[in-house]
């Protein structure tokens, strides 16, 4: 895909991108070093969330099991409505009242899964998600880093496999994935979309941000409201547009900033325009 060559102009040391078709998981195009290992930052939350959803289907815990602050559940943690602060285990609001984007909440989520399963979280994620999908280079290192972001490493090639799974799931029942990515958890909840300011509402599924009518946004201006995914502070993103039937992954090794907010939507629009022909 010619549109992916756009990453050559990005002000970053290294970048890789890939586009994956939803119907059959085919890679429609890739550019840059597909096997280069990039830190994912908060794109890791998609992997953590998927492992948690597998755990729900396996009966390790349930979405409405208590987890985190008083009154909070696994569902609240996934949806950033537990009331926990951004990077502190400090309660800022009653569960379900505000969309407080929380790394701390994902730390609690991973710890809850680990305690319920008796398996170290990084190992559980590998056995439940990475290994079945053939994501051989992907890991979440929880020994010294957070499953909310800093512990995640992957490649464009591996995330292409995950992007295919997000469009035609083999590890989850399709209804579980649809609920996590297409249904707003705690509708009407407002809060800050990191890097883009306060949004009313700030729609989110279970671990997946849902674009809906947010503007400006890190996806393309022509991405459908149904688009879901996540971006990371390390210069990474993954989005799936169910209406277009494709997913796009881009990885870079420069921290998110104005450069990313400028070039990411342009790439998204160029990819979708090329696919439309």
C-alpha atoms as an extended CHARMM CRD file, in Angstrom:
* protein
*
       277  EXT
         1         1  UNK       CA              0.0000000000        0.0000000000        0.0000000000  PROA      1               0.0000000000
         2         2  UNK       CA              1.5000000000        3.2860000000       -1.1650000000  PROA      2               0.0000000000
         3         3  UNK       CA             -0.1850000000        5.2110000000        1.6550000000  PROA      3               0.0000000000
         4         4  UNK       CA              2.0080000000        3.4540000000        4.2340000000  PROA      4               0.0000000000
         5         5  UNK       CA              5.1190000000        5.0030000000        2.7040000000  PROA      5               0.0000000000
         6         6  UNK       CA              3.9950000000        8.1580000000        4.4710000000  PROA      6               0.0000000000
         7         7  UNK       CA              5.7390000000        6.9130000000        7.6260000000  PROA      7               0.0000000000
         8         8  UNK       CA              9.0800000000        7.6060000000        5.8990000000  PROA      8               0.0000000000
         9         9  UNK       CA              8.4240000000       11.3170000000        6.4560000000  PROA      9               0.0000000000
        10        10  UNK       CA              7.6640000000       10.9880000000       10.1530000000  PROA      10              0.0000000000
        11        11  UNK       CA             10.1760000000       12.6900000000       12.5010000000  PROA      11              0.0000000000
        12        12  UNK       CA             11.1020000000        9.4240000000       14.2290000000  PROA      12              0.0000000000
        13        13  UNK       CA             14.1870000000        7.1640000000       14.2420000000  PROA      13              0.0000000000
        14        14  UNK       CA             12.2070000000        4.0460000000       13.3120000000  PROA      14              0.0000000000
        15        15  UNK       CA              8.6430000000        3.3640000000       12.2520000000  PROA      15              0.0000000000
        16        16  UNK       CA              6.6590000000        0.4280000000       10.9320000000  PROA      16              0.0000000000
        17        17  UNK       CA              3.0550000000        0.1540000000        9.7930000000  PROA      17              0.0000000000
        18        18  UNK       CA              0.7170000000       -2.5700000000        8.5890000000  PROA      18              0.0000000000
        19        19  UNK       CA             -2.8780000000       -2.7920000000        7.3620000000  PROA      19              0.0000000000
        20        20  UNK       CA             -4.9310000000       -5.9440000000        7.9240000000  PROA      20              0.0000000000
        21        21  UNK       CA             -8.1980000000       -6.9120000000        6.2450000000  PROA      21              0.0000000000
        22        22  UNK       CA            -10.9530000000       -8.0680000000        8.5590000000  PROA      22              0.0000000000
        23        23  UNK       CA            -12.6420000000      -10.6010000000        6.3140000000  PROA      23              0.0000000000
        24        24  UNK       CA             -9.7370000000      -13.0350000000        6.2150000000  PROA      24              0.0000000000
        25        25  UNK       CA             -6.9250000000      -11.4890000000        8.2590000000  PROA      25              0.0000000000
        26        26  UNK       CA             -4.8540000000      -10.8570000000        5.1430000000  PROA      26              0.0000000000
        27        27  UNK       CA             -2.0720000000       -8.2820000000        5.3500000000  PROA      27              0.0000000000
        28        28  UNK       CA             -2.9450000000       -5.7190000000        2.6790000000  PROA      28              0.0000000000
        29        29  UNK       CA              0.2900000000       -3.8170000000        3.0850000000  PROA      29              0.0000000000
        30        30  UNK       CA              3.2290000000       -3.2610000000        5.3640000000  PROA      30              0.0000000000
        31        31  UNK       CA              6.0720000000       -0.7730000000        5.4450000000  PROA      31              0.0000000000
        32        32  UNK       CA              9.0880000000       -0.3880000000        7.6750000000  PROA      32              0.0000000000
        33        33  UNK       CA             10.8180000000       -3.0730000000        9.7540000000  PROA      33              0.0000000000
        34        34  UNK       CA              8.0280000000       -5.5350000000       10.5040000000  PROA      34              0.0000000000
        35        35  UNK       CA             10.1130000000       -7.5430000000       12.9920000000  PROA      35              0.0000000000
        36        36  UNK       CA             11.5490000000       -4.5700000000       14.9010000000  PROA      36              0.0000000000
        37        37  UNK       CA             10.6480000000       -4.7440000000       18.5900000000  PROA      37              0.0000000000
        38        38  UNK       CA              8.9530000000       -1.5540000000       19.7680000000  PROA      38              0.0000000000
        39        39  UNK       CA              7.8130000000       -0.5310000000       23.2580000000  PROA      39              0.0000000000
        40        40  UNK       CA              4.0190000000       -0.3580000000       23.0470000000  PROA      40              0.0000000000
        41        41  UNK       CA              3.2050000000        1.9290000000       25.9830000000  PROA      41              0.0000000000
        42        42  UNK       CA             -0.5960000000        2.0050000000       26.3560000000  PROA      42              0.0000000000
        43        43  UNK       CA             -1.2750000000       -0.1330000000       23.2950000000  PROA      43              0.0000000000
        44        44  UNK       CA             -0.3320000000       -2.8070000000       25.8440000000  PROA      44              0.0000000000
        45        45  UNK       CA             -3.7480000000       -2.1750000000       27.4170000000  PROA      45              0.0000000000
        46        46  UNK       CA             -5.3740000000       -3.8510000000       24.4150000000  PROA      46              0.0000000000
        47        47  UNK       CA             -3.3590000000       -7.0050000000       25.0790000000  PROA      47              0.0000000000
        48        48  UNK       CA             -4.0340000000       -6.8450000000       28.8180000000  PROA      48              0.0000000000
        49        49  UNK       CA             -7.7530000000       -6.3550000000       28.1520000000  PROA      49              0.0000000000
        50        50  UNK       CA             -7.8820000000       -9.2710000000       25.7440000000  PROA      50              0.0000000000
        51        51  UNK       CA             -6.2070000000      -11.5390000000       28.2870000000  PROA      51              0.0000000000
        52        52  UNK       CA             -8.7840000000      -10.3930000000       30.8580000000  PROA      52              0.0000000000
        53        53  UNK       CA            -11.6620000000      -11.1630000000       28.4850000000  PROA      53              0.0000000000
        54        54  UNK       CA            -10.2410000000      -14.6360000000       27.8440000000  PROA      54              0.0000000000
        55        55  UNK       CA            -10.0720000000      -15.0620000000       31.6300000000  PROA      55              0.0000000000
        56        56  UNK       CA            -13.7550000000      -14.1470000000       31.8950000000  PROA      56              0.0000000000
        57        57  UNK       CA            -14.6860000000      -16.7620000000       29.3080000000  PROA      57              0.0000000000
        58        58  UNK       CA            -12.4890000000      -19.3270000000       31.0830000000  PROA      58              0.0000000000
        59        59  UNK       CA            -14.2360000000      -18.6320000000       34.3850000000  PROA      59              0.0000000000
        60        60  UNK       CA            -11.1690000000      -17.2150000000       36.1270000000  PROA      60              0.0000000000
        61        61  UNK       CA            -13.2760000000      -14.2670000000       37.2410000000  PROA      61              0.0000000000
        62        62  UNK       CA            -16.3910000000      -12.3900000000       36.1150000000  PROA      62              0.0000000000
        63        63  UNK       CA            -16.7810000000       -8.8580000000       34.8400000000  PROA      63              0.0000000000
        64        64  UNK       CA            -18.8630000000       -7.9010000000       37.8600000000  PROA      64              0.0000000000
        65        65  UNK       CA            -16.5510000000       -9.4270000000       40.4480000000  PROA      65              0.0000000000
        66        66  UNK       CA            -15.2540000000       -6.8640000000       42.9760000000  PROA      66              0.0000000000
        67        67  UNK       CA            -11.8280000000       -5.4690000000       42.0470000000  PROA      67              0.0000000000
        68        68  UNK       CA            -10.0990000000       -2.2510000000       43.0370000000  PROA      68              0.0000000000
        69        69  UNK       CA            -11.6980000000        0.4030000000       45.2610000000  PROA      69              0.0000000000
        70        70  UNK       CA            -14.8990000000       -0.2430000000       47.2020000000  PROA      70              0.0000000000
        71        71  UNK       CA            -17.7790000000       -0.6310000000       44.7650000000  PROA      71              0.0000000000
        72        72  UNK       CA            -15.5020000000       -1.1840000000       41.7770000000  PROA      72              0.0000000000
        73        73  UNK       CA            -15.4800000000       -4.3080000000       39.6050000000  PROA      73              0.0000000000
        74        74  UNK       CA            -13.3940000000       -5.8700000000       36.8470000000  PROA      74              0.0000000000
        75        75  UNK       CA            -15.7460000000       -4.1250000000       34.4120000000  PROA      75              0.0000000000
        76        76  UNK       CA            -15.0100000000       -0.7170000000       35.9830000000  PROA      76              0.0000000000
        77        77  UNK       CA            -11.2540000000       -1.3080000000       35.7540000000  PROA      77              0.0000000000
        78        78  UNK       CA            -11.4580000000       -2.2270000000       32.0660000000  PROA      78              0.0000000000
        79        79  UNK       CA            -13.6190000000        0.8180000000       31.3200000000  PROA      79              0.0000000000
        80        80  UNK       CA            -11.5180000000        3.3380000000       33.2830000000  PROA      80              0.0000000000
        81        81  UNK       CA            -14.4260000000        4.0640000000       35.6260000000  PROA      81              0.0000000000
        82        82  UNK       CA            -13.0890000000        2.5590000000       38.8590000000  PROA      82              0.0000000000
        83        83  UNK       CA            -12.3820000000        6.0260000000       40.2400000000  PROA      83              0.0000000000
        84        84  UNK       CA             -8.6430000000        5.3800000000       40.6030000000  PROA      84              0.0000000000
        85        85  UNK       CA             -6.2410000000        8.1870000000       39.7230000000  PROA      85              0.0000000000
        86        86  UNK       CA             -4.0750000000        8.1500000000       36.5970000000  PROA      86              0.0000000000
        87        87  UNK       CA             -0.8540000000        6.7640000000       38.0590000000  PROA      87              0.0000000000
        88        88  UNK       CA             -1.6520000000        6.4940000000       41.7590000000  PROA      88              0.0000000000
        89        89  UNK       CA             -3.6360000000        4.0010000000       43.7930000000  PROA      89              0.0000000000
        90        90  UNK       CA             -5.7330000000        6.8840000000       45.0820000000  PROA      90              0.0000000000
        91        91  UNK       CA             -9.5200000000        7.0970000000       44.7430000000  PROA      91              0.0000000000
        92        92  UNK       CA            -10.6730000000       10.2160000000       42.9160000000  PROA      92              0.0000000000
        93        93  UNK       CA            -14.3490000000        9.4300000000       42.2810000000  PROA      93              0.0000000000
        94        94  UNK       CA            -17.1130000000        6.9470000000       42.9720000000  PROA      94              0.0000000000
        95        95  UNK       CA            -17.0040000000        3.9540000000       40.5940000000  PROA      95              0.0000000000
        96        96  UNK       CA            -19.0000000000        4.5040000000       37.4180000000  PROA      96              0.0000000000
        97        97  UNK       CA            -19.2670000000        8.2890000000       37.7590000000  PROA      97              0.0000000000
        98        98  UNK       CA            -16.3010000000        9.5230000000       35.6950000000  PROA      98              0.0000000000
        99        99  UNK       CA            -14.0360000000        8.2060000000       32.9510000000  PROA      99              0.0000000000
       100       100  UNK       CA            -10.7310000000        8.6110000000       34.7800000000  PROA      100             0.0000000000
       101       101  UNK       CA             -8.1040000000        7.1130000000       32.4850000000  PROA      101             0.0000000000
       102       102  UNK       CA             -6.0440000000        5.0370000000       34.8920000000  PROA      102             0.0000000000
       103       103  UNK       CA             -2.7870000000        3.1270000000       34.5540000000  PROA      103             0.0000000000
       104       104  UNK       CA             -3.2220000000        2.2400000000       38.2100000000  PROA      104             0.0000000000
       105       105  UNK       CA             -6.5380000000        0.6020000000       37.3710000000  PROA      105             0.0000000000
       106       106  UNK       CA             -4.8690000000       -1.6930000000       34.8570000000  PROA      106             0.0000000000
       107       107  UNK       CA             -2.2120000000       -2.5960000000       37.4020000000  PROA      107             0.0000000000
       108       108  UNK       CA             -5.0310000000       -3.6670000000       39.7220000000  PROA      108             0.0000000000
       109       109  UNK       CA             -6.7230000000       -5.5430000000       36.8690000000  PROA      109             0.0000000000
       110       110  UNK       CA             -3.5880000000       -7.5670000000       36.1140000000  PROA      110             0.0000000000
       111       111  UNK       CA             -2.9960000000       -8.2660000000       39.7950000000  PROA      111             0.0000000000
       112       112  UNK       CA             -6.6110000000       -9.3860000000       40.2130000000  PROA      112             0.0000000000
       113       113  UNK       CA             -6.3080000000      -11.7800000000       37.2800000000  PROA      113             0.0000000000
       114       114  UNK       CA             -3.0090000000      -13.1050000000       38.6220000000  PROA      114             0.0000000000
       115       115  UNK       CA             -4.4790000000      -13.7590000000       42.0490000000  PROA      115             0.0000000000
       116       116  UNK       CA             -7.6010000000      -15.4110000000       40.6370000000  PROA      116             0.0000000000
       117       117  UNK       CA             -5.7170000000      -17.6320000000       38.1760000000  PROA      117             0.0000000000
       118       118  UNK       CA             -2.6240000000      -18.3950000000       40.2350000000  PROA      118             0.0000000000
       119       119  UNK       CA             -0.5300000000      -17.6120000000       37.1380000000  PROA      119             0.0000000000
       120       120  UNK       CA              1.8350000000      -14.6520000000       36.7960000000  PROA      120             0.0000000000
       121       121  UNK       CA              0.0450000000      -12.1350000000       34.5760000000  PROA      121             0.0000000000
       122       122  UNK       CA              2.6540000000      -11.9220000000       31.8110000000  PROA      122             0.0000000000
       123       123  UNK       CA              2.6590000000      -15.7120000000       31.5860000000  PROA      123             0.0000000000
       124       124  UNK       CA             -1.1480000000      -15.8310000000       31.5240000000  PROA      124             0.0000000000
       125       125  UNK       CA             -1.2610000000      -13.2880000000       28.6760000000  PROA      125             0.0000000000
       126       126  UNK       CA              1.3050000000      -15.2990000000       26.7310000000  PROA      126             0.0000000000
       127       127  UNK       CA             -0.5490000000      -18.5930000000       27.1760000000  PROA      127             0.0000000000
       128       128  UNK       CA             -4.0090000000      -17.1150000000       26.5910000000  PROA      128             0.0000000000
       129       129  UNK       CA             -3.2870000000      -14.7230000000       23.7180000000  PROA      129             0.0000000000
       130       130  UNK       CA              0.2380000000      -14.4860000000       22.2990000000  PROA      130             0.0000000000
       131       131  UNK       CA              1.0860000000      -18.1520000000       21.8590000000  PROA      131             0.0000000000
       132       132  UNK       CA             -2.2590000000      -19.2200000000       20.3280000000  PROA      132             0.0000000000
       133       133  UNK       CA             -2.0310000000      -16.3660000000       17.8160000000  PROA      133             0.0000000000
       134       134  UNK       CA              1.6280000000      -17.0220000000       16.9650000000  PROA      134             0.0000000000
       135       135  UNK       CA              2.7870000000      -13.6810000000       18.3930000000  PROA      135             0.0000000000
       136       136  UNK       CA              6.2800000000      -14.9820000000       19.0920000000  PROA      136             0.0000000000
       137       137  UNK       CA              7.9790000000      -11.6480000000       19.7610000000  PROA      137             0.0000000000
       138       138  UNK       CA              5.3240000000      -10.1310000000       22.0420000000  PROA      138             0.0000000000
       139       139  UNK       CA              5.5980000000       -9.9840000000       25.8110000000  PROA      139             0.0000000000
       140       140  UNK       CA              4.3040000000       -8.1300000000       28.8350000000  PROA      140             0.0000000000
       141       141  UNK       CA              7.0680000000       -7.8870000000       31.4070000000  PROA      141             0.0000000000
       142       142  UNK       CA              5.4610000000       -7.3470000000       34.7980000000  PROA      142             0.0000000000
       143       143  UNK       CA              8.5940000000       -8.0050000000       36.8580000000  PROA      143             0.0000000000
       144       144  UNK       CA              9.6120000000       -4.3570000000       37.0020000000  PROA      144             0.0000000000
       145       145  UNK       CA              7.1420000000       -2.6180000000       34.6920000000  PROA      145             0.0000000000
       146       146  UNK       CA              3.4160000000       -2.0320000000       34.4200000000  PROA      146             0.0000000000
       147       147  UNK       CA              0.9180000000       -4.1090000000       32.4190000000  PROA      147             0.0000000000
       148       148  UNK       CA             -0.7750000000       -0.7700000000       31.7740000000  PROA      148             0.0000000000
       149       149  UNK       CA              1.9450000000        0.1890000000       29.3100000000  PROA      149             0.0000000000
       150       150  UNK       CA              5.6370000000        0.1650000000       30.1070000000  PROA      150             0.0000000000
       151       151  UNK       CA              5.8880000000       -3.6180000000       30.1780000000  PROA      151             0.0000000000
       152       152  UNK       CA              4.6000000000       -4.2760000000       26.6480000000  PROA      152             0.0000000000
       153       153  UNK       CA              6.8530000000       -5.0050000000       23.6670000000  PROA      153             0.0000000000
       154       154  UNK       CA              5.8150000000       -6.1740000000       20.2130000000  PROA      154             0.0000000000
       155       155  UNK       CA              6.3630000000       -5.9390000000       16.4620000000  PROA      155             0.0000000000
       156       156  UNK       CA              4.2180000000       -4.8380000000       13.5360000000  PROA      156             0.0000000000
       157       157  UNK       CA              4.1390000000       -8.4490000000       12.3140000000  PROA      157             0.0000000000
       158       158  UNK       CA              2.8350000000       -9.7020000000       15.6660000000  PROA      158             0.0000000000
       159       159  UNK       CA              0.2720000000       -6.9420000000       16.0180000000  PROA      159             0.0000000000
       160       160  UNK       CA             -0.9840000000       -7.7410000000       12.5210000000  PROA      160             0.0000000000
       161       161  UNK       CA             -1.9350000000      -11.1590000000       13.9130000000  PROA      161             0.0000000000
       162       162  UNK       CA             -3.6720000000       -9.4980000000       16.8570000000  PROA      162             0.0000000000
       163       163  UNK       CA             -5.4510000000       -7.0590000000       14.5230000000  PROA      163             0.0000000000
       164       164  UNK       CA             -6.7760000000      -10.0370000000       12.5610000000  PROA      164             0.0000000000
       165       165  UNK       CA             -8.0430000000      -11.5820000000       15.8010000000  PROA      165             0.0000000000
       166       166  UNK       CA             -9.8350000000       -8.3490000000       16.6800000000  PROA      166             0.0000000000
       167       167  UNK       CA            -11.7660000000       -8.5650000000       13.4170000000  PROA      167             0.0000000000
       168       168  UNK       CA            -12.4910000000      -12.3010000000       13.3120000000  PROA      168             0.0000000000
       169       169  UNK       CA            -11.9490000000      -13.7140000000       16.8130000000  PROA      169             0.0000000000
       170       170  UNK       CA            -10.8090000000      -17.2590000000       17.3900000000  PROA      170             0.0000000000
       171       171  UNK       CA             -9.9050000000      -16.9200000000       21.0670000000  PROA      171             0.0000000000
       172       172  UNK       CA            -13.1200000000      -15.2070000000       22.1700000000  PROA      172             0.0000000000
       173       173  UNK       CA            -16.7640000000      -15.6910000000       21.3930000000  PROA      173             0.0000000000
       174       174  UNK       CA            -17.6840000000      -12.9630000000       18.8590000000  PROA      174             0.0000000000
       175       175  UNK       CA            -20.3710000000      -11.6680000000       21.2290000000  PROA      175             0.0000000000
       176       176  UNK       CA            -17.7460000000      -11.0720000000       23.9360000000  PROA      176             0.0000000000
       177       177  UNK       CA            -15.5300000000       -9.1190000000       21.5710000000  PROA      177             0.0000000000
       178       178  UNK       CA            -18.4600000000       -7.1360000000       20.2290000000  PROA      178             0.0000000000
       179       179  UNK       CA            -19.5140000000       -6.1400000000       23.7500000000  PROA      179             0.0000000000
       180       180  UNK       CA            -15.9700000000       -5.0080000000       24.5210000000  PROA      180             0.0000000000
       181       181  UNK       CA            -15.4200000000       -3.0150000000       21.3440000000  PROA      181             0.0000000000
       182       182  UNK       CA            -18.8100000000       -1.8770000000       20.0610000000  PROA      182             0.0000000000
       183       183  UNK       CA            -20.8570000000       -1.2640000000       23.2180000000  PROA      183             0.0000000000
       184       184  UNK       CA            -20.0830000000        1.7550000000       25.3810000000  PROA      184             0.0000000000
       185       185  UNK       CA            -19.3980000000        0.7800000000       28.9780000000  PROA      185             0.0000000000
       186       186  UNK       CA            -21.0710000000        3.2170000000       31.3830000000  PROA      186             0.0000000000
       187       187  UNK       CA            -22.6200000000        5.4280000000       28.6530000000  PROA      187             0.0000000000
       188       188  UNK       CA            -22.5610000000        9.1850000000       29.0930000000  PROA      188             0.0000000000
       189       189  UNK       CA            -19.4220000000        9.1610000000       31.2190000000  PROA      189             0.0000000000
       190       190  UNK       CA            -17.1170000000       12.0950000000       30.5240000000  PROA      190             0.0000000000
       191       191  UNK       CA            -13.3910000000       12.4400000000       31.0620000000  PROA      191             0.0000000000
       192       192  UNK       CA            -10.0300000000       13.2450000000       29.5310000000  PROA      192             0.0000000000
       193       193  UNK       CA             -8.8130000000       11.5000000000       26.3830000000  PROA      193             0.0000000000
       194       194  UNK       CA             -5.0360000000       11.6260000000       27.0230000000  PROA      194             0.0000000000
       195       195  UNK       CA             -3.3320000000       14.0490000000       24.6600000000  PROA      195             0.0000000000
       196       196  UNK       CA             -6.6000000000       15.4060000000       23.2760000000  PROA      196             0.0000000000
       197       197  UNK       CA             -8.4210000000       16.9380000000       26.2200000000  PROA      197             0.0000000000
       198       198  UNK       CA            -11.7840000000       16.5470000000       27.9370000000  PROA      198             0.0000000000
       199       199  UNK       CA            -14.5590000000       14.7640000000       26.0730000000  PROA      199             0.0000000000
       200       200  UNK       CA            -18.2720000000       14.7140000000       26.8830000000  PROA      200             0.0000000000
       201       201  UNK       CA            -18.8730000000       11.8570000000       26.5990000000  PROA      201             0.0000000000
       202       202  UNK       CA            -15.5660000000       10.0050000000       26.5370000000  PROA      202             0.0000000000
       203       203  UNK       CA            -16.8080000000        6.6950000000       25.1930000000  PROA      203             0.0000000000
       204       204  UNK       CA            -14.9210000000        3.5040000000       25.9940000000  PROA      204             0.0000000000
       205       205  UNK       CA            -15.6490000000       -0.1820000000       25.7640000000  PROA      205             0.0000000000
       206       206  UNK       CA            -13.9450000000       -2.8210000000       27.8930000000  PROA      206             0.0000000000
       207       207  UNK       CA            -10.3140000000       -1.8340000000       27.4520000000  PROA      207             0.0000000000
       208       208  UNK       CA            -10.8870000000       -0.4120000000       23.9720000000  PROA      208             0.0000000000
       209       209  UNK       CA            -11.4370000000        3.2620000000       23.2400000000  PROA      209             0.0000000000
       210       210  UNK       CA            -14.4490000000        3.8130000000       20.9750000000  PROA      210             0.0000000000
       211       211  UNK       CA            -14.1420000000        6.7880000000       18.6710000000  PROA      211             0.0000000000
       212       212  UNK       CA            -17.8080000000        7.7250000000       18.2510000000  PROA      212             0.0000000000
       213       213  UNK       CA            -18.0060000000       11.5020000000       17.6340000000  PROA      213             0.0000000000
       214       214  UNK       CA            -14.7520000000       12.6170000000       19.2450000000  PROA      214             0.0000000000
       215       215  UNK       CA            -12.9010000000       15.3650000000       17.4050000000  PROA      215             0.0000000000
       216       216  UNK       CA            -10.0690000000       16.0330000000       17.1150000000  PROA      216             0.0000000000
       217       217  UNK       CA             -8.9510000000       12.4350000000       17.3900000000  PROA      217             0.0000000000
       218       218  UNK       CA             -5.8630000000       10.3210000000       16.7670000000  PROA      218             0.0000000000
       219       219  UNK       CA             -7.5930000000        8.2170000000       14.0670000000  PROA      219             0.0000000000
       220       220  UNK       CA             -8.4030000000        9.5720000000       10.6200000000  PROA      220             0.0000000000
       221       221  UNK       CA            -11.1040000000       12.1400000000       10.0780000000  PROA      221             0.0000000000
       222       222  UNK       CA            -12.7990000000        9.6090000000        7.7750000000  PROA      222             0.0000000000
       223       223  UNK       CA            -12.6770000000        6.7270000000       10.2540000000  PROA      223             0.0000000000
       224       224  UNK       CA            -16.1880000000        5.6320000000       11.1770000000  PROA      224             0.0000000000
       225       225  UNK       CA            -17.6220000000        6.3080000000       14.6560000000  PROA      225             0.0000000000
       226       226  UNK       CA            -17.4380000000        2.5380000000       15.2300000000  PROA      226             0.0000000000
       227       227  UNK       CA            -13.6260000000        2.6210000000       15.1090000000  PROA      227             0.0000000000
       228       228  UNK       CA            -11.9850000000        1.2410000000       18.2370000000  PROA      228             0.0000000000
       229       229  UNK       CA             -8.4430000000        0.7670000000       19.4900000000  PROA      229             0.0000000000
       230       230  UNK       CA             -5.7640000000        2.5650000000       21.4760000000  PROA      230             0.0000000000
       231       231  UNK       CA             -2.6500000000        4.6420000000       21.1210000000  PROA      231             0.0000000000
       232       232  UNK       CA              0.4800000000        4.6600000000       23.2300000000  PROA      232             0.0000000000
       233       233  UNK       CA              2.7690000000        7.3200000000       24.6630000000  PROA      233             0.0000000000
       234       234  UNK       CA              5.7410000000        5.6680000000       22.9310000000  PROA      234             0.0000000000
       235       235  UNK       CA              4.4150000000        6.6690000000       19.4900000000  PROA      235             0.0000000000
       236       236  UNK       CA              2.2430000000        3.6430000000       18.7460000000  PROA      236             0.0000000000
       237       237  UNK       CA             -1.3450000000        2.9760000000       17.7410000000  PROA      237             0.0000000000
       238       238  UNK       CA             -3.7220000000        0.2390000000       16.6610000000  PROA      238             0.0000000000
       239       239  UNK       CA             -7.1940000000        0.9300000000       15.3250000000  PROA      239             0.0000000000
       240       240  UNK       CA             -9.9000000000       -1.2460000000       13.8320000000  PROA      240             0.0000000000
       241       241  UNK       CA            -12.6240000000        0.2620000000       11.6660000000  PROA      241             0.0000000000
       242       242  UNK       CA            -15.4100000000       -2.3500000000       11.4370000000  PROA      242             0.0000000000
       243       243  UNK       CA            -17.2880000000       -0.3920000000        8.7880000000  PROA      243             0.0000000000
       244       244  UNK       CA            -14.2330000000       -0.1900000000        6.5300000000  PROA      244             0.0000000000
       245       245  UNK       CA            -13.3500000000       -3.7950000000        7.3460000000  PROA      245             0.0000000000
       246       246  UNK       CA             -9.6950000000       -3.0730000000        8.1120000000  PROA      246             0.0000000000
       247       247  UNK       CA             -7.2590000000       -2.4670000000       10.9260000000  PROA      247             0.0000000000
       248       248  UNK       CA             -4.1620000000       -0.2820000000       10.9250000000  PROA      248             0.0000000000
       249       249  UNK       CA             -1.1210000000       -0.5540000000       13.1880000000  PROA      249             0.0000000000
       250       250  UNK       CA              1.7020000000        1.9680000000       13.3780000000  PROA      250             0.0000000000
       251       251  UNK       CA              4.7020000000        1.7280000000       15.6780000000  PROA      251             0.0000000000
       252       252  UNK       CA              7.4270000000        4.3090000000       16.2520000000  PROA      252             0.0000000000
       253       253  UNK       CA             10.1220000000        5.0370000000       18.7890000000  PROA      253             0.0000000000
       254       254  UNK       CA              9.4270000000        8.6720000000       19.5900000000  PROA      254             0.0000000000
       255       255  UNK       CA              7.1730000000        9.7280000000       22.4320000000  PROA      255             0.0000000000
       256       256  UNK       CA              3.6840000000       10.9310000000       21.5470000000  PROA      256             0.0000000000
       257       257  UNK       CA              3.4580000000       14.6760000000       20.9920000000  PROA      257             0.0000000000
       258       258  UNK       CA              2.1930000000       17.2650000000       18.4730000000  PROA      258             0.0000000000
       259       259  UNK       CA              4.0150000000       15.3930000000       15.6880000000  PROA      259             0.0000000000
       260       260  UNK       CA              1.8360000000       12.3040000000       16.2690000000  PROA      260             0.0000000000
       261       261  UNK       CA             -1.4140000000       14.2230000000       16.6260000000  PROA      261             0.0000000000
       262       262  UNK       CA             -0.6120000000       15.7560000000       13.2240000000  PROA      262             0.0000000000
       263       263  UNK       CA              0.5310000000       12.7340000000       11.1930000000  PROA      263             0.0000000000
       264       264  UNK       CA             -1.5530000000        9.8620000000       12.5750000000  PROA      264             0.0000000000
       265       265  UNK       CA             -4.9500000000       11.1390000000       11.3090000000  PROA      265             0.0000000000
       266       266  UNK       CA             -3.3880000000       11.9240000000        7.9250000000  PROA      266             0.0000000000
       267       267  UNK       CA             -2.1310000000        8.3490000000        7.6630000000  PROA      267             0.0000000000
       268       268  UNK       CA             -5.5320000000        6.9870000000        8.6430000000  PROA      268             0.0000000000
       269       269  UNK       CA             -7.2750000000        9.0570000000        5.9860000000  PROA      269             0.0000000000
       270       270  UNK       CA             -4.7270000000        8.0510000000        3.3360000000  PROA      270             0.0000000000
       271       271  UNK       CA             -5.0990000000        4.3400000000        4.1420000000  PROA      271             0.0000000000
       272       272  UNK       CA             -8.8770000000        4.4850000000        3.9600000000  PROA      272             0.0000000000
       273       273  UNK       CA             -8.8040000000        6.5270000000        0.7290000000  PROA      273             0.0000000000
       274       274  UNK       CA             -6.4670000000        4.0270000000       -0.9220000000  PROA      274             0.0000000000
       275       275  UNK       CA             -8.6920000000        1.1270000000        0.0910000000  PROA      275             0.0000000000
       276       276  UNK       CA            -11.7350000000        2.8860000000       -1.3490000000  PROA      276             0.0000000000
       277       277  UNK       CA             -9.7940000000        3.2150000000       -4.6080000000  PROA      277             0.0000000000
